[in-house]
Each structure stands twice: as structure tokens, then as C-alpha cells.
CSV table of C-alpha atoms in Angstrom, one decimal:
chain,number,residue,atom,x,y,z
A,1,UNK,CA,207.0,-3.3,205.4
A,2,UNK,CA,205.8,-0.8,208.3
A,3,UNK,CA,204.0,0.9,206.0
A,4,UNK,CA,201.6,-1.9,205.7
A,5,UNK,CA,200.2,-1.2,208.6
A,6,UNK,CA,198.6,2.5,207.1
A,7,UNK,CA,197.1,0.7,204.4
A,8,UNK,CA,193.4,-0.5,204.1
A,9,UNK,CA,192.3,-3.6,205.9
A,10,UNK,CA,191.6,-4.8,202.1
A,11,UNK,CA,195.3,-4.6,201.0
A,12,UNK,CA,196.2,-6.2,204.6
A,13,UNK,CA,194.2,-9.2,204.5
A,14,UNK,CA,195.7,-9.5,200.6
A,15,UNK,CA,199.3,-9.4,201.6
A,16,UNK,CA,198.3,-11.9,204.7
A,17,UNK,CA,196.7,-14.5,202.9
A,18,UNK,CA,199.3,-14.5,200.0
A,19,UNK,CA,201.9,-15.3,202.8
A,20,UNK,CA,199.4,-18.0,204.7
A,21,UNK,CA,199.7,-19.7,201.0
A,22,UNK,CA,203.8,-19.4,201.1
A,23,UNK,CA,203.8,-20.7,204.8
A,24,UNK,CA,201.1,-23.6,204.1
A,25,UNK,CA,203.6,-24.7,201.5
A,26,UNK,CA,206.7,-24.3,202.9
A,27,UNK,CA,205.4,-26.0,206.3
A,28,UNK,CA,203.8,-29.1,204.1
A,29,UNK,CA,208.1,-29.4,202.5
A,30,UNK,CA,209.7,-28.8,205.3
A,31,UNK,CA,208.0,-29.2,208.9
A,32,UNK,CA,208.2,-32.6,210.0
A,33,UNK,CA,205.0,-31.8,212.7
A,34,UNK,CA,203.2,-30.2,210.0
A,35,UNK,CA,203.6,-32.9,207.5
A,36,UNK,CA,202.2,-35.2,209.6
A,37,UNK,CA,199.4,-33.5,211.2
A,38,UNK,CA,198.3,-32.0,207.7
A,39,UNK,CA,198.3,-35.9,207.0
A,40,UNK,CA,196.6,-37.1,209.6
A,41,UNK,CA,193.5,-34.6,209.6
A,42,UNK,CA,193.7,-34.9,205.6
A,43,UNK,CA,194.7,-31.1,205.1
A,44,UNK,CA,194.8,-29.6,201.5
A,45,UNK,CA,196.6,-26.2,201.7
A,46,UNK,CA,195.0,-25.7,198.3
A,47,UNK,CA,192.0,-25.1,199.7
A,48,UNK,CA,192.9,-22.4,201.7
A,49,UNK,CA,191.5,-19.3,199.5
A,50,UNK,CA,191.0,-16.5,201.9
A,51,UNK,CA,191.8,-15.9,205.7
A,52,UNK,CA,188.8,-16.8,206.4
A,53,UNK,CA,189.6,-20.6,205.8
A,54,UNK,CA,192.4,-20.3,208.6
A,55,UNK,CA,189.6,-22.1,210.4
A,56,UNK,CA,189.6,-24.9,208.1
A,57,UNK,CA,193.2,-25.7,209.5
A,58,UNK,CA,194.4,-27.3,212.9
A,59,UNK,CA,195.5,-25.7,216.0
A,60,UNK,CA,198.5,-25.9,217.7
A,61,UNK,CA,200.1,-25.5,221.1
A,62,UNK,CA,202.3,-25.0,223.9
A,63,UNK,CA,202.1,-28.6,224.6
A,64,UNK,CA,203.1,-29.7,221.0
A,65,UNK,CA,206.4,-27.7,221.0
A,66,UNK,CA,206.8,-29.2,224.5
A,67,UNK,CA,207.0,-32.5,223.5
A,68,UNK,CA,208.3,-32.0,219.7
A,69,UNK,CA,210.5,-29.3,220.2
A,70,UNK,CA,212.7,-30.4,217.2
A,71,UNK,CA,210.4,-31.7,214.9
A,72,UNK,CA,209.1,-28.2,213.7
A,73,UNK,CA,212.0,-27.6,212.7
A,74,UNK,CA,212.4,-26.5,208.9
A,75,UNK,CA,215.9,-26.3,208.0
A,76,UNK,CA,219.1,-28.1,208.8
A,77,UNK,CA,221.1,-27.8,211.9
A,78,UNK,CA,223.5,-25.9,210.3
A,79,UNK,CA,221.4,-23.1,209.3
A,80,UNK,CA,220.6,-22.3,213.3
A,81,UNK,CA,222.4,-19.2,214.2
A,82,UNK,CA,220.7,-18.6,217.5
A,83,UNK,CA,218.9,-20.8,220.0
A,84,UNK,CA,216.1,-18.7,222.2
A,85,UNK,CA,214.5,-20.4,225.0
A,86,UNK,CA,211.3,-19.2,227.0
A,87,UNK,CA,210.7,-18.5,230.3
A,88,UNK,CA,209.0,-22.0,230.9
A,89,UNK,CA,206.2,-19.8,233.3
A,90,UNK,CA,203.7,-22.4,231.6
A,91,UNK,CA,205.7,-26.0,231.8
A,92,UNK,CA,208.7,-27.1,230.3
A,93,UNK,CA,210.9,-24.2,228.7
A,94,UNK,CA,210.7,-24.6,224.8
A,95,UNK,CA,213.9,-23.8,222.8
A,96,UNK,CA,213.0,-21.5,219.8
A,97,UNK,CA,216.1,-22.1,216.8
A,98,UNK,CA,216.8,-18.7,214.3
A,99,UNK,CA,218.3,-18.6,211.2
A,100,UNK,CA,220.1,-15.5,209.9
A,101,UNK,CA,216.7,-14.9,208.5
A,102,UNK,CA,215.3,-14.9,211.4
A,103,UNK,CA,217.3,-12.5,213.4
A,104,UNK,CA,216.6,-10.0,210.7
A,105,UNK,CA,213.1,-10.4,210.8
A,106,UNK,CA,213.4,-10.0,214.3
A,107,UNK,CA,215.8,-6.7,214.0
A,108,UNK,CA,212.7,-5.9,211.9
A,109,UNK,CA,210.3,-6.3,214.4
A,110,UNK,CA,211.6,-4.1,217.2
A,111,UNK,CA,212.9,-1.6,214.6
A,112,UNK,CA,208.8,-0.9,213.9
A,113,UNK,CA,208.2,-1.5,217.8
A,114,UNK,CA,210.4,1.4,218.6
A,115,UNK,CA,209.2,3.7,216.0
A,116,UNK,CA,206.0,2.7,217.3
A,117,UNK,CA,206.9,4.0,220.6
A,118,UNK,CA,208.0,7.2,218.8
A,119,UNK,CA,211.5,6.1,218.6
A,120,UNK,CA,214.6,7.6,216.3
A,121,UNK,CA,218.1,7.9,216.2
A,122,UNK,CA,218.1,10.4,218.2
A,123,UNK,CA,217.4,8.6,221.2
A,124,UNK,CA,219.7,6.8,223.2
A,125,UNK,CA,217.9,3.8,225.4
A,126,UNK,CA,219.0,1.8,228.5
A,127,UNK,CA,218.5,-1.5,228.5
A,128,UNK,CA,217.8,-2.6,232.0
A,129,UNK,CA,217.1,-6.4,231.0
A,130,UNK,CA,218.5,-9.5,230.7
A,131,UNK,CA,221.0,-10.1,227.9
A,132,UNK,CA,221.9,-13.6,228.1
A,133,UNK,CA,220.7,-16.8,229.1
A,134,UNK,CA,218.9,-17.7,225.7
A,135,UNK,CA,216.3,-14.5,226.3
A,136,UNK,CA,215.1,-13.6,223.2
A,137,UNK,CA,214.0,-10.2,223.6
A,138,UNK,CA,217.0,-8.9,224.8
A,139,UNK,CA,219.0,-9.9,221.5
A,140,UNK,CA,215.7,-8.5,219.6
A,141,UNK,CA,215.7,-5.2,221.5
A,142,UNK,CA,220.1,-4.7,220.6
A,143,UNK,CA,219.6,-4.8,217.2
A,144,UNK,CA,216.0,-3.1,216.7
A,145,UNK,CA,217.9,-0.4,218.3
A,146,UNK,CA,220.9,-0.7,216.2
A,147,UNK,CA,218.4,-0.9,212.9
A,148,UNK,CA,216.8,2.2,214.3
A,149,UNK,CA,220.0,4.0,214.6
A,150,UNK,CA,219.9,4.9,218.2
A,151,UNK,CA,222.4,5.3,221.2
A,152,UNK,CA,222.6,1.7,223.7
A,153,UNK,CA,223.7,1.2,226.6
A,154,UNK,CA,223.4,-2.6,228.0
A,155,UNK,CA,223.5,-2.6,231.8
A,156,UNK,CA,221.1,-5.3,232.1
A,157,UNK,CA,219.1,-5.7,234.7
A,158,UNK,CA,218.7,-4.8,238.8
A,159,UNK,CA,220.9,-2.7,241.0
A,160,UNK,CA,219.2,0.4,241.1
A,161,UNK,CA,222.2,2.4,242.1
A,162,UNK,CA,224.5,1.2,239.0
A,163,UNK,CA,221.3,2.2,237.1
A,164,UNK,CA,220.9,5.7,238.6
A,165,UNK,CA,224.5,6.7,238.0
A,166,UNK,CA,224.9,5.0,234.5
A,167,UNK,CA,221.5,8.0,233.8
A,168,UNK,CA,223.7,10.7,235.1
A,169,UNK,CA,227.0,10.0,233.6
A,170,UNK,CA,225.6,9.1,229.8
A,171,UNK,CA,222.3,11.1,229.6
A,172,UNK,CA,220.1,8.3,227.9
A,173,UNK,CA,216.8,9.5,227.1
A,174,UNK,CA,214.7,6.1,227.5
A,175,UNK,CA,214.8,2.9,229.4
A,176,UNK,CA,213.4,-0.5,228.7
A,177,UNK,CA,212.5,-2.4,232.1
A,178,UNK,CA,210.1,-4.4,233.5
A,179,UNK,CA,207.7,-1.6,235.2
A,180,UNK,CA,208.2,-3.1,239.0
A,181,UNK,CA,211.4,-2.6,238.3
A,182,UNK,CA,210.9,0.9,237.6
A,183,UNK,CA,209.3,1.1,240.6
A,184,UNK,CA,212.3,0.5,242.9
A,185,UNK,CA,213.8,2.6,240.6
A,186,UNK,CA,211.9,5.5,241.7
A,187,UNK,CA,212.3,4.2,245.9
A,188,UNK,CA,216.1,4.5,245.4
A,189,UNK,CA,215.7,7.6,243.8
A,190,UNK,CA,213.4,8.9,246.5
A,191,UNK,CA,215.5,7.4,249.5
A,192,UNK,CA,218.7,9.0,248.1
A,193,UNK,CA,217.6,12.3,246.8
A,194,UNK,CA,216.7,11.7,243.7
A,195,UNK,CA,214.7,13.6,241.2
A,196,UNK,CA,213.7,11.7,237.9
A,197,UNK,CA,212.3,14.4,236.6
A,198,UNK,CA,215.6,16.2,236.5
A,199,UNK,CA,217.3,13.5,234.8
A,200,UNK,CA,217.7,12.6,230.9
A,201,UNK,CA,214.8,9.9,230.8
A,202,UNK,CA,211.7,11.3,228.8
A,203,UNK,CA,210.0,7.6,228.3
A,204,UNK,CA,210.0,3.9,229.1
A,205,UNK,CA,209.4,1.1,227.0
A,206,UNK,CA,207.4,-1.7,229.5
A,207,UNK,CA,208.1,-5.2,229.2
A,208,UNK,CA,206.7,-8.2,230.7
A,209,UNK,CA,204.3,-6.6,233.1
A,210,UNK,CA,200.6,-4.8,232.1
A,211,UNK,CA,200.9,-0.9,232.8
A,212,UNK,CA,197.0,-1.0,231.6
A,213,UNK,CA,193.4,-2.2,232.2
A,214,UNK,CA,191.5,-3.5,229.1
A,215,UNK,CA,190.0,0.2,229.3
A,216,UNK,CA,193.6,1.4,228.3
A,217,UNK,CA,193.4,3.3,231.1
A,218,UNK,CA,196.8,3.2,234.0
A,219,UNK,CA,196.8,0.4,236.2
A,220,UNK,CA,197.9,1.0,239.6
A,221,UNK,CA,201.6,-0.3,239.0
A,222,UNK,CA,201.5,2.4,236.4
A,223,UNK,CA,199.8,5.3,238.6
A,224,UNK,CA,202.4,4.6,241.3
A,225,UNK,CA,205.6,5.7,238.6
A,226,UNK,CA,204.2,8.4,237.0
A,227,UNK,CA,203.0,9.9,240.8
A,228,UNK,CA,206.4,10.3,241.4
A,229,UNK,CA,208.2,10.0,237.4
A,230,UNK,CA,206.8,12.4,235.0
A,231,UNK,CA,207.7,10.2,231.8
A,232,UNK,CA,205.6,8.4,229.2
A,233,UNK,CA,205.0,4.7,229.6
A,234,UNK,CA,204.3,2.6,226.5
A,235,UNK,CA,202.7,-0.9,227.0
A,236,UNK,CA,204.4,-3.7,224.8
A,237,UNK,CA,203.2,-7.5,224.2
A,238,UNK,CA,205.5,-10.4,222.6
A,239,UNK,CA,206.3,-14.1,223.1
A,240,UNK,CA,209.2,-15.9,222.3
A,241,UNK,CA,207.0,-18.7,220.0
A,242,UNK,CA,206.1,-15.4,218.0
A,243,UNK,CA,208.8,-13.7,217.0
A,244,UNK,CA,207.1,-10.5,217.3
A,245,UNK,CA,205.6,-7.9,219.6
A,246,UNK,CA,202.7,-5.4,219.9
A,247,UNK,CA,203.7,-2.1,220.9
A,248,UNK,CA,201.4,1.1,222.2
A,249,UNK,CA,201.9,4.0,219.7
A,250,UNK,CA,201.5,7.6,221.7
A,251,UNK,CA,198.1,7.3,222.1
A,252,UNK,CA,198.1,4.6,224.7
A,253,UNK,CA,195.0,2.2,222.7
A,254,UNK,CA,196.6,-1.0,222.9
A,255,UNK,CA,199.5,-2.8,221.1
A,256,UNK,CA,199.5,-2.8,217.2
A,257,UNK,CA,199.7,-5.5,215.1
A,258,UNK,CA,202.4,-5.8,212.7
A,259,UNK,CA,200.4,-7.8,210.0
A,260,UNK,CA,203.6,-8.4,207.9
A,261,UNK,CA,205.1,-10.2,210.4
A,262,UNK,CA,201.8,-12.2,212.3
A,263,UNK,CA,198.2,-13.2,211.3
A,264,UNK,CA,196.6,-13.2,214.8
A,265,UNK,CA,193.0,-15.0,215.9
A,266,UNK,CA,191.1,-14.6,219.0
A,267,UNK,CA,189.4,-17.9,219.6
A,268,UNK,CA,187.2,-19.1,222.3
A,269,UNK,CA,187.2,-22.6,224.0
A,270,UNK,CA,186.0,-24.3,221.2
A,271,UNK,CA,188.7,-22.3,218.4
A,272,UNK,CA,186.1,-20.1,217.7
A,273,UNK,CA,186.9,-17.1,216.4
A,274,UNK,CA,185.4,-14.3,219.1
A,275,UNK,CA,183.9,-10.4,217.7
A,276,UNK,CA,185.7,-7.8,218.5
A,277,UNK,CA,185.8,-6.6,222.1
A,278,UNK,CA,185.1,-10.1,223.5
A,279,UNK,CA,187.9,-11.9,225.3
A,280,UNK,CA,189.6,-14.8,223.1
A,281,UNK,CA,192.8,-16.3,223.6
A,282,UNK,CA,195.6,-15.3,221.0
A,283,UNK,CA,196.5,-17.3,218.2
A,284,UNK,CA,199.0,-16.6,216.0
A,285,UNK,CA,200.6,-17.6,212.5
A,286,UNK,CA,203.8,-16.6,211.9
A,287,UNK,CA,204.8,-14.9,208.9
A,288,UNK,CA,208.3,-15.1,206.9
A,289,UNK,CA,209.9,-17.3,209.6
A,290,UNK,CA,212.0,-19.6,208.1
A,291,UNK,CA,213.7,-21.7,211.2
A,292,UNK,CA,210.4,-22.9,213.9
A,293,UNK,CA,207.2,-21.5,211.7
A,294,UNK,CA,204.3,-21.4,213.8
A,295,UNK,CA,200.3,-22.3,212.1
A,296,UNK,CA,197.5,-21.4,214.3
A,297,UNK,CA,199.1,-21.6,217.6
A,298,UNK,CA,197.3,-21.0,220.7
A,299,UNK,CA,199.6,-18.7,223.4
A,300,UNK,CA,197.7,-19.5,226.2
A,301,UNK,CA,197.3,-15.4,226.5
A,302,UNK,CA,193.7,-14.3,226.7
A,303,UNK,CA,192.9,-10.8,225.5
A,304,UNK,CA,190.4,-8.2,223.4
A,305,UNK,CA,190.9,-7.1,219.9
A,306,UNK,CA,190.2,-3.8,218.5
A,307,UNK,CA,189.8,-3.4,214.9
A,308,UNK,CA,189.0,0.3,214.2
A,309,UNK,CA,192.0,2.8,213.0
A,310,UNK,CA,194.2,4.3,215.8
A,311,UNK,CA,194.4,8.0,215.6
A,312,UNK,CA,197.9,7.4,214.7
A,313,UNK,CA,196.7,6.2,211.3
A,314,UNK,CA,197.9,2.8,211.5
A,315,UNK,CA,194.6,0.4,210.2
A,316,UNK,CA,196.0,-2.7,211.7
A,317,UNK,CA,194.2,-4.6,214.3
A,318,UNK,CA,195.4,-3.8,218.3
A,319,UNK,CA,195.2,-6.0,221.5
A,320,UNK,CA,193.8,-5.0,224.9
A,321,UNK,CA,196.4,-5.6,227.9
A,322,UNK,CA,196.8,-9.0,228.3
């Protein structure tokens, strides 16, 4: 439902809180965590009448999936098609299981990301990332792309030079990297004669690293590709725990939210919810996830939220860099 996020704020708060009710119920029949915490702090999901009661329910975090990995859980074992893990960059890695559901939703996801990014089928795209080793967003990335139609090529990530002759012998016209990356990208290039802008490439989707300041303006790791790269860069956001990313349209104002997939909160050190343009740390609640759903859980990610329409039309709320 892309075309959600054109709609009024009115009709997007509707849909949300229609699936809060369906994710309230399904976590109180089938998430062993939820069952008991709802029991324990004496939750009744049927007083949950508007998104505005998302306060009334508990939070949840990194720490809980940590150290009950299995027990939010929702559906048998046999039902798990994929096991994800994260990076563990905060603790103990936390494995993330996906039903077939689930990888659909998430073929979803990255099929809006890229069209975010001003994607199509014409567009062939070089994935300079990890693949393997239980990285979700790799798998996610493959078959967005193969949703949206376009050309892949999976080279995965590092040596420059395999990178700069895989560009001149298939022509692909976008590459998803981590932007340091692109960085040596553009030394090689320089210390072996070179010139990007002669080449294929006309953009790069940025993972894992801010190419921003919370003014949306370039941050130096940006400034110091495009001195030397003339292509467009396009900031995205995403956790494994999520399921979903934010991704910069063309205008560059911070990563959209895709409200069918994620109801998000900013919340202060007391789970506060913070006004707009005041740092809050993200929490999200995940929507239509059927293997490991997620209520009100606290990334540890601290950002800004933006609320007014992009000039791309979308009406759905956007984060600053994180």
C-alpha cells in the first residue's frame, strides 16, 4: 500500500490504528512475551481506541529480545523460512525468524524504498554488500529489486578493483554501499585513472552510514564523494528488529515513513512522546509481521521527526539522520 503514504494524515492514522487493534490481538494469542507482560501490567487491548493510547501500553527493548529471543515468537518452528541476525553493535546479536509472510512484506518494503529513491526497472543496481551471514538487508535489497523489476548484479562487498571492472563490463546504473566504501571507491578510481563520471553509475543508495546533518544538508563523508563523483546520494535508515527502512525521496528531507508497514514514536527518557523537531529515540511497532512482531520497542536510535508533506507529495511522517 505505497499509495498510503499520499493520503491525509486522517486516513493514515485510521489504517494504523485498525492494524495496532489486529497486532494487540494477535500478540495477546500468540506471543508468549506479550502474554505475559500484558498480564503482568494488567493490559486490556480493548482499550486501545486511538493511536494516541499507544502510550497506555508497555515498552519494549533491545534487552528483552536479548534475553527472550524465542519467546516472541508467534508461530511454530516450522513456519520459519529465514533466520536474520543483527549486527550485535549494541550487545549480544539477536536472531530475527521470517515467515514466507515476512519475506514478502519485506520484498515489499524495499520495493517502495527503491521507488522512493526514484527507482524502476529500468535500472540495473550493484550490490556492493554482504549477502550472507544471516544480514538481513541484503536478502531484503535482492528481492525489492526483483519486485521492482530491475537489473542485479551481487558482487558483494570490498575489493575496489573487482568493483570498478564489474561497472565497465555490465554498465549498471546504481550502487548500494556503505558510503566509506564509496569512498575508496573513488581513491582507486583516482590512483588508477579513473573517471566516475564517465562511467554507467547515475546514483547510490547509502546504507549504514549518515550522508547528512539533521539540517539535511551533506555531511563531510558525503561532500568528499560527490567532490570527486557527480552522482546523487540518497540517505536510507532500517534495523533488522523492524523489518523496514526509511528512505530519502529526490529531495534529500529525511527518510519516509512507510506507515503501512511501522507506527513509529519519538519518546524521551521517561517514554514520553517528544514534538516535532526535538530529538526522541525511535520506537517502533511493527505492522503485518507475522513471525517476531514488535509493540513499542525502543531502537536505541535517537533522531528528529518531521511531520509536514515532502514536496514529493508523500504526507507521511520523515526522520532526521540518525
Amino acid at each position: 500500500m505505497a499509495q498510503l503514504s499520499f493520503t491525509s494524515k486522517e486516513e493514515i492514522e485510521q489504517y494504523q490504528y485498525l492494524k495496532l487493534v489486529e497486532l494487540l490481538h494477535y500478540l495477546k494469542s500468540n506471543s508468549p512475551f506479550y502474554q505475559h507482560l500484558f498480564e503482568q501490567q494488567k493490559i486490556n487491548v480493548s482499550e486501545i481506541r486511538s493511536l494516541k493510547d499507544l502510550i497506555k501500553l508497555p515498552i519494549t527493548n533491545k534487552e528483552d529480545l536479548q534475553k527472550m529471543d524465542a519467546d516472541f515468537l508467534c508461530v511454530d518452528k516450522n513456519k520459519i523460512i529465514e533466520y536474520a541476525s543483527t549486527s550485535g553493535t549494541l550487545g549480544h546479536p539477536v536472531t530475527i525468524a521470517l515467515t514466507e509472510n515476512d519475506l514478502q512484506r519485506l520484498s515489499t518494503n524495499e520495493y517502495n524504498s527503491f521507488v522512493c529513491a526514484d527507482g524502476s526497472e529500468n535500472d540495473i543496481y550493484q550490490l556492493m554488500l554482504t549477502l550472507d551471514r544471516q544480514f538481513m538487508a541484503g536478502i531484503a535489497y535482492y528481492n525489492g529489486l526483483r519486485k521492482l523489476g530491475a537489473g542485479i548484479i551481487r558482487l558483494g562487498p570490498g575489493v575496489p578493483s573487482l568493483q570498478w571492472e564489474t561497472i565497465h563490463k555490465l554498465s549498471p546504473t546504481a550502487i548500494v554501499a556503505v558510503p566509506s566504501f564509496i569512498l575508496k571507491l573513488v581513491k582507486y578510481a583516482k590512483e588508477n585513472n579513473i573517471d566516475p563520471n564517465k562511467t554507467s553509475i547515475k546514483k547510490a543508495i547509502c546504507i549504514g552510514e549518515n550522508i547528512r546533518n539533521t539540517d539535511f544538508s551533506y555531511n563531510v563523508l558525503a561532500k568528499k564523494i560527490l567532490e570527486s563523483w557527480n552522482i546523487h546520494l540518497y540517505s536510507t535508515y532500517a534495523s533488522t528488529e523492524m523489518q523496514t527502512a526509511f528512505t530519502e525521496c529526490s529531495f534529500g528531507n529525511g527518510g519516509h515513513l512507510q506507515p503501512d508497514l511501522l507506527i513509529v514514536e519519538l519518546l524521551d527518557e521517561n517514554n514520553q512522546p517528544v514534538p516535532e523537531n526535538s530529538a526522541g529515540e525511535v520506537t517502533i511497532t511493527t505492522l503485518g509481521v507475522e513471525g517476531m512482531p514488535l509493540l513499542r520497542y525502543k531502537t536505541g536510535d535517537i533522531c528528529m521527526k518531521f511531520e509536514s508533506p515532502c514536496h514529493c507529495g508523500r504526507t507521511s511522517l520523515r526522520l532526521s539522520p540518525i
